[in-house]
C-alpha positions as CSV (number, residue, x, y, z in Angstrom):
1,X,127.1,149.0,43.6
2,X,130.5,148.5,43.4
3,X,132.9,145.6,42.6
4,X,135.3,144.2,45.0
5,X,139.2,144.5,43.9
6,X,140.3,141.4,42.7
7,X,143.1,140.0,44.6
8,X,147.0,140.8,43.8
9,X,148.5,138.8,41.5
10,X,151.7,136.4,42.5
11,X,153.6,138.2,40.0
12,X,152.8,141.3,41.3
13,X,153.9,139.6,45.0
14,X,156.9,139.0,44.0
15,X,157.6,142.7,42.3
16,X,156.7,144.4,45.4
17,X,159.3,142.0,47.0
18,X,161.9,142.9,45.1
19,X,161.2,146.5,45.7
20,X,161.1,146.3,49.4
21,X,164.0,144.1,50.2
22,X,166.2,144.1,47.0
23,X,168.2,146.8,48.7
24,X,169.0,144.8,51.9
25,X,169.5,141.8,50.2
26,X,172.1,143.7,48.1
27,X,173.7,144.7,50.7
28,X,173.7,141.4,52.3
29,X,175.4,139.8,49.5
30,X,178.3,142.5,49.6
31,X,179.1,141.5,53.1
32,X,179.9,138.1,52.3
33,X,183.0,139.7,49.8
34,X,185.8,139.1,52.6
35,X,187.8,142.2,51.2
36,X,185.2,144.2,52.8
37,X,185.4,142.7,56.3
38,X,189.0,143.0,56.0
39,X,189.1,146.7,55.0
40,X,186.8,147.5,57.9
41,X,188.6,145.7,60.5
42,X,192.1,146.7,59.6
43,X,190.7,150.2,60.6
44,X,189.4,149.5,64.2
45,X,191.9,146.5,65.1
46,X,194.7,148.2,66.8
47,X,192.7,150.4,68.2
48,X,190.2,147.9,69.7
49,X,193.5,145.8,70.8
50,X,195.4,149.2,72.5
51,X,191.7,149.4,75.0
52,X,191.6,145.6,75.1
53,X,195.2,145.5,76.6
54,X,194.2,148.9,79.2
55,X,190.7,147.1,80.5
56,X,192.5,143.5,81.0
57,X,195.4,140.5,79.8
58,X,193.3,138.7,78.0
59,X,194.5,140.0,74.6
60,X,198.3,138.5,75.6
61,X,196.6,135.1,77.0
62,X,195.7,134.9,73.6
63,X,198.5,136.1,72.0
64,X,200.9,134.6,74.1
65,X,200.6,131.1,72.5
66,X,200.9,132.1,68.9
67,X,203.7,134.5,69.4
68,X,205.7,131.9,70.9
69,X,205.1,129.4,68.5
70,X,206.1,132.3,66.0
71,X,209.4,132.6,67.6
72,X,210.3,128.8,67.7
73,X,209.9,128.8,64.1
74,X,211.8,131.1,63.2
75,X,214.6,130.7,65.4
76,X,214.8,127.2,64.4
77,X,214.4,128.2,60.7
78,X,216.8,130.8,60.9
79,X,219.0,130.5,64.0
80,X,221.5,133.1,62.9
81,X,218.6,136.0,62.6
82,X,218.7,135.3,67.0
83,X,222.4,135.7,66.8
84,X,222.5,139.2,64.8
85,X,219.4,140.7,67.3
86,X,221.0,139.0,70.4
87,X,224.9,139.9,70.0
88,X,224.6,143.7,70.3
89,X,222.8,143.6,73.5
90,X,224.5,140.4,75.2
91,X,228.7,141.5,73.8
92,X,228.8,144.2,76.1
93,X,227.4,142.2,79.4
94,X,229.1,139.5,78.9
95,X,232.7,141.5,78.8
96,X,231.4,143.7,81.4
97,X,231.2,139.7,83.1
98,X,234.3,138.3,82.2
99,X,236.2,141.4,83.3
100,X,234.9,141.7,86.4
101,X,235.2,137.5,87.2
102,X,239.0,138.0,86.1
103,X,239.6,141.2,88.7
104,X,237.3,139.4,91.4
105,X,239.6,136.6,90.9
106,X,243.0,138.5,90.7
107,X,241.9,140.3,94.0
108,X,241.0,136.6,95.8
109,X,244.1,134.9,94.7
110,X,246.5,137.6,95.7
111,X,244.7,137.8,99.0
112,X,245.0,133.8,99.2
113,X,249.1,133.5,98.6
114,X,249.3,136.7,101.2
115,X,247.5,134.9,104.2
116,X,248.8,132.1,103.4
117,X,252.6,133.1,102.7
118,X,253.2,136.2,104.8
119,X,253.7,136.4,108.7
120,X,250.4,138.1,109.0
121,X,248.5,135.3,107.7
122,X,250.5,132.8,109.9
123,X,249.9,135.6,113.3
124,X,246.2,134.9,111.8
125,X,245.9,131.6,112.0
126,X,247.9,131.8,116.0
127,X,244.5,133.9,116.4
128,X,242.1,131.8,114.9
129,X,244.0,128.1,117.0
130,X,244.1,130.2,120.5
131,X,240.6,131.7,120.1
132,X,238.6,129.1,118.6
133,X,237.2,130.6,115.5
134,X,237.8,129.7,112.0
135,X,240.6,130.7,110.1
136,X,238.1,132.2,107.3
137,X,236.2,134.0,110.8
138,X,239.6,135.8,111.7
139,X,241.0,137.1,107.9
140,X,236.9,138.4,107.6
141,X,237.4,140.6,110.9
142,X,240.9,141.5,110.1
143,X,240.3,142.5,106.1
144,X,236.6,143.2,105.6
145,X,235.3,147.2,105.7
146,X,231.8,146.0,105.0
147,X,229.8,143.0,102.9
148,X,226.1,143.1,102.4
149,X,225.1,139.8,103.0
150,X,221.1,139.8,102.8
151,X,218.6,142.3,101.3
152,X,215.2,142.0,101.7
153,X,212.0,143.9,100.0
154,X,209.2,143.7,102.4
155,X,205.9,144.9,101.3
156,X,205.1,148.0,103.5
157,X,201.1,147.6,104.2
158,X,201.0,143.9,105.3
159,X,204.4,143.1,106.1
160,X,205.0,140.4,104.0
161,X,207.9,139.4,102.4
162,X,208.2,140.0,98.5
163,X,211.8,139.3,97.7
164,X,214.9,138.0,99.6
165,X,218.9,137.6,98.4
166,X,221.9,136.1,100.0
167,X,225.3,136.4,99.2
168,X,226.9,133.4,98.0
169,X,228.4,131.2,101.4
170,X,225.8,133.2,103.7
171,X,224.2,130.6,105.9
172,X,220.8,132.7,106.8
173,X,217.2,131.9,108.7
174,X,214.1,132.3,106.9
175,X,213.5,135.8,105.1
176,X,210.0,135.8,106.5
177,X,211.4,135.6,110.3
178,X,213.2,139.0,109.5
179,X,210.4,140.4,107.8
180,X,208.2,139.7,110.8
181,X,210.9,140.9,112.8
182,X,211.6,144.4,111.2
183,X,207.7,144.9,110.5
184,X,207.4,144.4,114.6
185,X,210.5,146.8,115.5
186,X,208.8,149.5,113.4
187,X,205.4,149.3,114.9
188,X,206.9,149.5,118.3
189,X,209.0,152.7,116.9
190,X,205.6,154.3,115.3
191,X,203.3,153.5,118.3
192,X,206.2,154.4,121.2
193,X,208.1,157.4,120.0
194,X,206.8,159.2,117.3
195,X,203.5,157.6,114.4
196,X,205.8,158.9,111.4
197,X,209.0,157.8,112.5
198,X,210.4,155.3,110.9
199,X,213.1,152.0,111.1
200,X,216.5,153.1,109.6
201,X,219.1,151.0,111.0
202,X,219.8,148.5,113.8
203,X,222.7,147.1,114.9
204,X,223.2,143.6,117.0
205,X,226.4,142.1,117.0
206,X,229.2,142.4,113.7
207,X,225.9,142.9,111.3
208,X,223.9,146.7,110.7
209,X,221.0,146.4,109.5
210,X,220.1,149.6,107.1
211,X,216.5,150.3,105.9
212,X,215.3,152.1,103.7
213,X,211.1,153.0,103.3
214,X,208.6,154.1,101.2
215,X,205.1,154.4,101.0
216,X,204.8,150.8,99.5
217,X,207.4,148.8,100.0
218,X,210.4,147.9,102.6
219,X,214.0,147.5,101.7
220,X,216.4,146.4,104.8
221,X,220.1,145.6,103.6
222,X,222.1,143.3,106.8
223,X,225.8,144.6,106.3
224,X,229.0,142.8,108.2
225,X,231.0,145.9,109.3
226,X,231.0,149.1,109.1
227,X,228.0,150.1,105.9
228,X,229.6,153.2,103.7
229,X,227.2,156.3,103.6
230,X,226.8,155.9,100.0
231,X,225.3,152.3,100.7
232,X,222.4,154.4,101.9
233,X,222.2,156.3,98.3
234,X,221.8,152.9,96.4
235,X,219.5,152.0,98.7
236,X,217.0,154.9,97.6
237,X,217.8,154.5,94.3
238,X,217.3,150.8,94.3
239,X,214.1,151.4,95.8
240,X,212.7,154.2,93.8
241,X,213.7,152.1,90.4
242,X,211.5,149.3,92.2
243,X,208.3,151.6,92.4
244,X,209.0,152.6,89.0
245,X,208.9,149.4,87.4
246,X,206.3,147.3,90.1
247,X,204.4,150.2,91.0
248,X,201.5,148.0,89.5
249,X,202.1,144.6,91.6
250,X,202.8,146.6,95.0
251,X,199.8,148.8,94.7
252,X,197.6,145.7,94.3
253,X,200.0,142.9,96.1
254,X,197.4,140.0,97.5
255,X,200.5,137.6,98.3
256,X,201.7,136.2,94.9
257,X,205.0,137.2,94.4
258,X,204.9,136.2,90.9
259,X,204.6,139.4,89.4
260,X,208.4,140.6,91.4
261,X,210.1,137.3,90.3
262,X,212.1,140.2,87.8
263,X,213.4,142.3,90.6
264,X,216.1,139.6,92.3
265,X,218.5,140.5,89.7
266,X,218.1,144.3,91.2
267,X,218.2,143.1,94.9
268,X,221.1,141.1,93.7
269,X,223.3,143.8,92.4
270,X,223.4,145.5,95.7
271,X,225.2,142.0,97.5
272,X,228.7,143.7,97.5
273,X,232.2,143.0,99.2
274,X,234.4,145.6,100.0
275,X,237.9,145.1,102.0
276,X,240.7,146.9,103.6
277,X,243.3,148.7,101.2
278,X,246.7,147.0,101.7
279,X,249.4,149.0,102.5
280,X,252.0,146.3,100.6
281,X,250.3,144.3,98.4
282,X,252.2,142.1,97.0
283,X,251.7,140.9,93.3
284,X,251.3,137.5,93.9
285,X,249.2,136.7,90.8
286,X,251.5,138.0,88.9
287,X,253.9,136.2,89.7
288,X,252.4,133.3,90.0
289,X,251.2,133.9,86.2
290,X,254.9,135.1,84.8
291,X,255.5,131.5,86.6
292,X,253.0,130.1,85.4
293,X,253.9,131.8,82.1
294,X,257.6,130.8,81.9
295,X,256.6,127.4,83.0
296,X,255.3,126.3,79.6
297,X,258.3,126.9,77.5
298,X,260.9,125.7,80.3
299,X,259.1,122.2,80.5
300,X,258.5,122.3,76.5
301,X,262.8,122.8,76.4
302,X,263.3,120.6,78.8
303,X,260.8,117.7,77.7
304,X,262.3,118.7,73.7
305,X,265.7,118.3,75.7
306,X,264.8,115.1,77.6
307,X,263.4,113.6,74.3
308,X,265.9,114.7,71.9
309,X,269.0,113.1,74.3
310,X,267.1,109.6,74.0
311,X,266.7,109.7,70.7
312,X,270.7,110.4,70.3
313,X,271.5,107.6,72.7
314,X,269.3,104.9,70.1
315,X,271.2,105.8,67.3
316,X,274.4,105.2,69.4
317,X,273.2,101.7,70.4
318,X,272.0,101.2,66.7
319,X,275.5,102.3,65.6
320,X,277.9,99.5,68.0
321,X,275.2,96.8,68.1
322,X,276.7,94.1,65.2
323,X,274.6,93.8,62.2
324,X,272.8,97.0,62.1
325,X,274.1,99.8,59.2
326,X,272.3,103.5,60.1
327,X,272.2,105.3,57.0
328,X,270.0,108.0,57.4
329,X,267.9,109.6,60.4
330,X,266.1,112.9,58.8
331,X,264.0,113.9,61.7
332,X,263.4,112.1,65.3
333,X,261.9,109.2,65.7
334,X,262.8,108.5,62.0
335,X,265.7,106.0,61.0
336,X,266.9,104.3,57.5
337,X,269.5,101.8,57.4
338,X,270.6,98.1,56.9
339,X,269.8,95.1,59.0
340,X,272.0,91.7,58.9
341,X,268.6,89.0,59.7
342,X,270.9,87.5,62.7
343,X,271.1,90.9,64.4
344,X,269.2,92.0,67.4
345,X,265.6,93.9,67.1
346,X,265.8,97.2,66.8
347,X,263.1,97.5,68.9
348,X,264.7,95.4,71.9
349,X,267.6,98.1,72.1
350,X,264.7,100.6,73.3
351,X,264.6,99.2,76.6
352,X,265.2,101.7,79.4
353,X,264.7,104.9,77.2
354,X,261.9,106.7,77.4
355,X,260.7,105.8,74.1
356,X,258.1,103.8,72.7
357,X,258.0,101.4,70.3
358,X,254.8,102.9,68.2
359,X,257.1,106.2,68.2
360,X,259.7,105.1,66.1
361,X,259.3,104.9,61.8
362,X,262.1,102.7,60.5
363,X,263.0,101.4,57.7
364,X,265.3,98.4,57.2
365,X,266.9,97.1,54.2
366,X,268.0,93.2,54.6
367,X,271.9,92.5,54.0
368,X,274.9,89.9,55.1
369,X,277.0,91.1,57.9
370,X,280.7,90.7,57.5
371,X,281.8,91.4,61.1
372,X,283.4,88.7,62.9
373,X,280.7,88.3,65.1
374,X,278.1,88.2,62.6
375,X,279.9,85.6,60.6
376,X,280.3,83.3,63.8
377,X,276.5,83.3,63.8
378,X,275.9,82.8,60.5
379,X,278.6,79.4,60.6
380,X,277.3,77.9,63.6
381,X,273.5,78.4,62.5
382,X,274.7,77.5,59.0
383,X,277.1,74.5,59.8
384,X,275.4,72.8,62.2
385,X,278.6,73.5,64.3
386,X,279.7,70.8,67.0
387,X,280.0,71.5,70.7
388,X,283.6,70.2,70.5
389,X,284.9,73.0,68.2
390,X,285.6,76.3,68.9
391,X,285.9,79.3,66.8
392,X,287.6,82.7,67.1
393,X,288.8,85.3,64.9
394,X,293.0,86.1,65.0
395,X,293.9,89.1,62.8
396,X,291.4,88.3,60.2
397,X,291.7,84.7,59.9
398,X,288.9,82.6,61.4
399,X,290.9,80.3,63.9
400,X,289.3,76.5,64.0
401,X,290.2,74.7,67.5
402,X,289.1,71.4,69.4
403,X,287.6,68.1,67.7
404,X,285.2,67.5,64.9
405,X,284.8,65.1,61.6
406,X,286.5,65.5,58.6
407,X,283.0,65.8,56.6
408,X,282.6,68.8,58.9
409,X,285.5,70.4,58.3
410,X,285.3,70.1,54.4
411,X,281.8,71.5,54.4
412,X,283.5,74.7,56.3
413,X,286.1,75.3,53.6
414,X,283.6,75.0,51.0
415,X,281.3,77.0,52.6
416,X,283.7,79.9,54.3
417,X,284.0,82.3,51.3
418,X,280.2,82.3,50.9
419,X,280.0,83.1,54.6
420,X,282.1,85.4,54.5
421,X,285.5,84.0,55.8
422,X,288.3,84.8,53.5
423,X,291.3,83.0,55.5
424,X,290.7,80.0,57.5
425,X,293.4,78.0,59.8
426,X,292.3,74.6,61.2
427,X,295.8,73.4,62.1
428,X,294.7,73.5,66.2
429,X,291.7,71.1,64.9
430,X,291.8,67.1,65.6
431,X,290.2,65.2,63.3
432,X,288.5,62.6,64.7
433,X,288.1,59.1,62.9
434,X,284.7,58.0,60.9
435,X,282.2,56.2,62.9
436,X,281.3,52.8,61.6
């Protein structure tokens, strides 16, 4: 009979544990080092984000955020790293920009001063008063070989428009009008005349309007005047650059025109003027800049002129007005001298010279006149001088004349060689008697 086995052992449980899952849990545990994961993803992330960008945009949704965040930092951290990427490609544009504004404006200017100093541009404006039009109207149709004032990219299946530009001052309808209007003309051409024929231009009125077609998209130019055949050539080659780069967006077009905001600035370079070649032209910029030019240094001599003759006629009044000694004037608007306190204000003499007061820098030194005119001031404010005596100056002696007190007249000969007065004759004075 035999014995029934005794049941395992938790010990020996747990052993054959340990030999069935140690392995796994090993490896377990070695997946939680994050160097691992790293190593293995570096190896299948760009490739993973390469098919991820092919199948859909969700990758730059996701992207988009942090990259632009990126870029704030940094710029803001270091704005001159944006300079050094930015000036090679932006230098040349913008002197291509500048160069061209300066020539655009040369060529408007000079054809400015000609209509509006030469006989042709007065015979013009005869035209424009005896027909009715505008002056502008009448120089257009007398100078202009062409302008292309609109272009339009049309999308070719549903006729819609995708783009529309208009030269600056062109006053226009709605794009979509014209893009109705062209997609209808062209059916009536395919379904009337021939099914693979197709719209190339139409004229109605002063404008031509030149298309161009492909199998995706529309592109109609509306020209004033006569178009140039090489306006056809830019045309294509406007067009083909358009299915190169949107090829994507026309293929698939559902009516957003989001995706072809970037091709305006294409459409855009095609909005060109071009006008007759003068057979005189006359450099009127030119001279209006050598005026212009000479201008600047005449008014500079003639202001320094101007400015330099005032100045000369100050100092002359400075010199003959009594009590006032110029000793030195270094520079304009700079003076040095002496001032008697009973002389005039400098300042006062300005009047009716085209100076100003807060131009001038003197400098005056206080001193006691001795000119007869200064010493009559300096008695009578001194002296108290009566309204009954008169003084006057005879070959250097101060002549005393008329009535006064004999306390008067001594304080006057005691006070005269202080004042100034070296002779004095009061023999023409009357004395007159104490008051009681």
């Amino acid at each position: 009979m035999a014995h029934p086995t005794p049941p395992p052992s938790q010990s020996d449980l747990e052993a054959l544990r340990r030999l069935l899952l140690e392995p796994e849990q090993q490896a377990l545990e070695e997946l939680k080092d994050p160097r691992l994961w790293e190593e293995q993803v570096s190896r299948v992330l760009p490739e993973a984000l390469v098919r991820r960008a092919h199948t859909d945009k969700s990758i730059q949704y996701a992207l988009n955020p942090i990259l632009e965040e990126t870029f704030v930092r940094l710029v803001r951290r270091n704005p001159k790293l944006l300079v050094e990427i930015l000036f090679p490609v932006l230098l040349p544009g913008i002197r291509r920009a500048v160069a061209s504004l300066f020539a655009a404006l040369t060529q408007s200017l000079n054809q400015t001063l000609d209509q509006v100093f030469s006989l042709q541009g007065l015979r013009w404006r005869l035209e424009a008063l005896s027909t009715g039009k505008t002056f502008a109207e009448v120089v257009l149709s007398h100078t202009l070989l062409y302008r292309v004032e609109q272009v339009l990219l049309i999308h070719r299946e549903s006729g819609l428009l995708l783009a529309h530009q208009v030269a600056e001052g062109i006053h226009v309808q709605d794009g979509a009008l014209v893009s109705g209007m062209l997609t209808a003309i062209g059916d009536f051409v395919r379904d009337s005349f021939d099914p693979q024929a197709g719209l190339n231009t139409v004229n109605f009125g002063e404008r031509v309007l030149v298309v161009e077609q492909s199998a995706l998209a529309v592109l109609a130019a509306v020209v004033r005047g006569t178009p140039p055949p090489e306006l056809t050539g830019r045309l294509q080659d406007t067009l083909a650059e358009i299915h190169t780069r949107f090829a994507e967006e026309l293929r698939h077009y559902s009516g957003d025109n989001r995706g072809l905001a970037d091709v305006h600035p294409t459409l855009e370079a095609l909005l060109e003027t071009q006008y007759k070649p003068s057979g005189r032209r006359r450099p009127y910029a030119l001279w209006l800049a050598a005026a212009l030019a000479l201008a600047g240094p005449v008014g500079w001599g003639w202001n320094h002129y101007q400015a330099q003759r005032a100045w000369q006629a100050y100092l002359e009044r400075l010199s003959q007005t009594p009590g006032i000694v110029v000793t030195e004037a270094p520079r304009r608007y700079e003076v040095r001298g002496l001032r008697d306190p009973l002389a005039a204000d400098p300042r006062s003499l300005l009047e009716g010279l085209p100076l100003r007061p807060e131009q001038l820098r003197a400098t005056w030194q206080p001193y006691q006149s001795l000119e007869p005119e200064m010493v009559l001031r300096r008695i009578q404010q001194r002296l108290d001088t009566p309204g009954t005596v008169r003084l006057s100056w005879h070959d250097g002696v101060l002549v005393v004349s008329g009535r006064s007190t004999a306390a008067w007249l001594s304080r006057l000969r005691n006070l005269a060689p202080l004042l100034g007065v070296e002779r004095l004759d009061a023999r023409q004075l009357v004395l007159e008697p104490p008051s009681r």
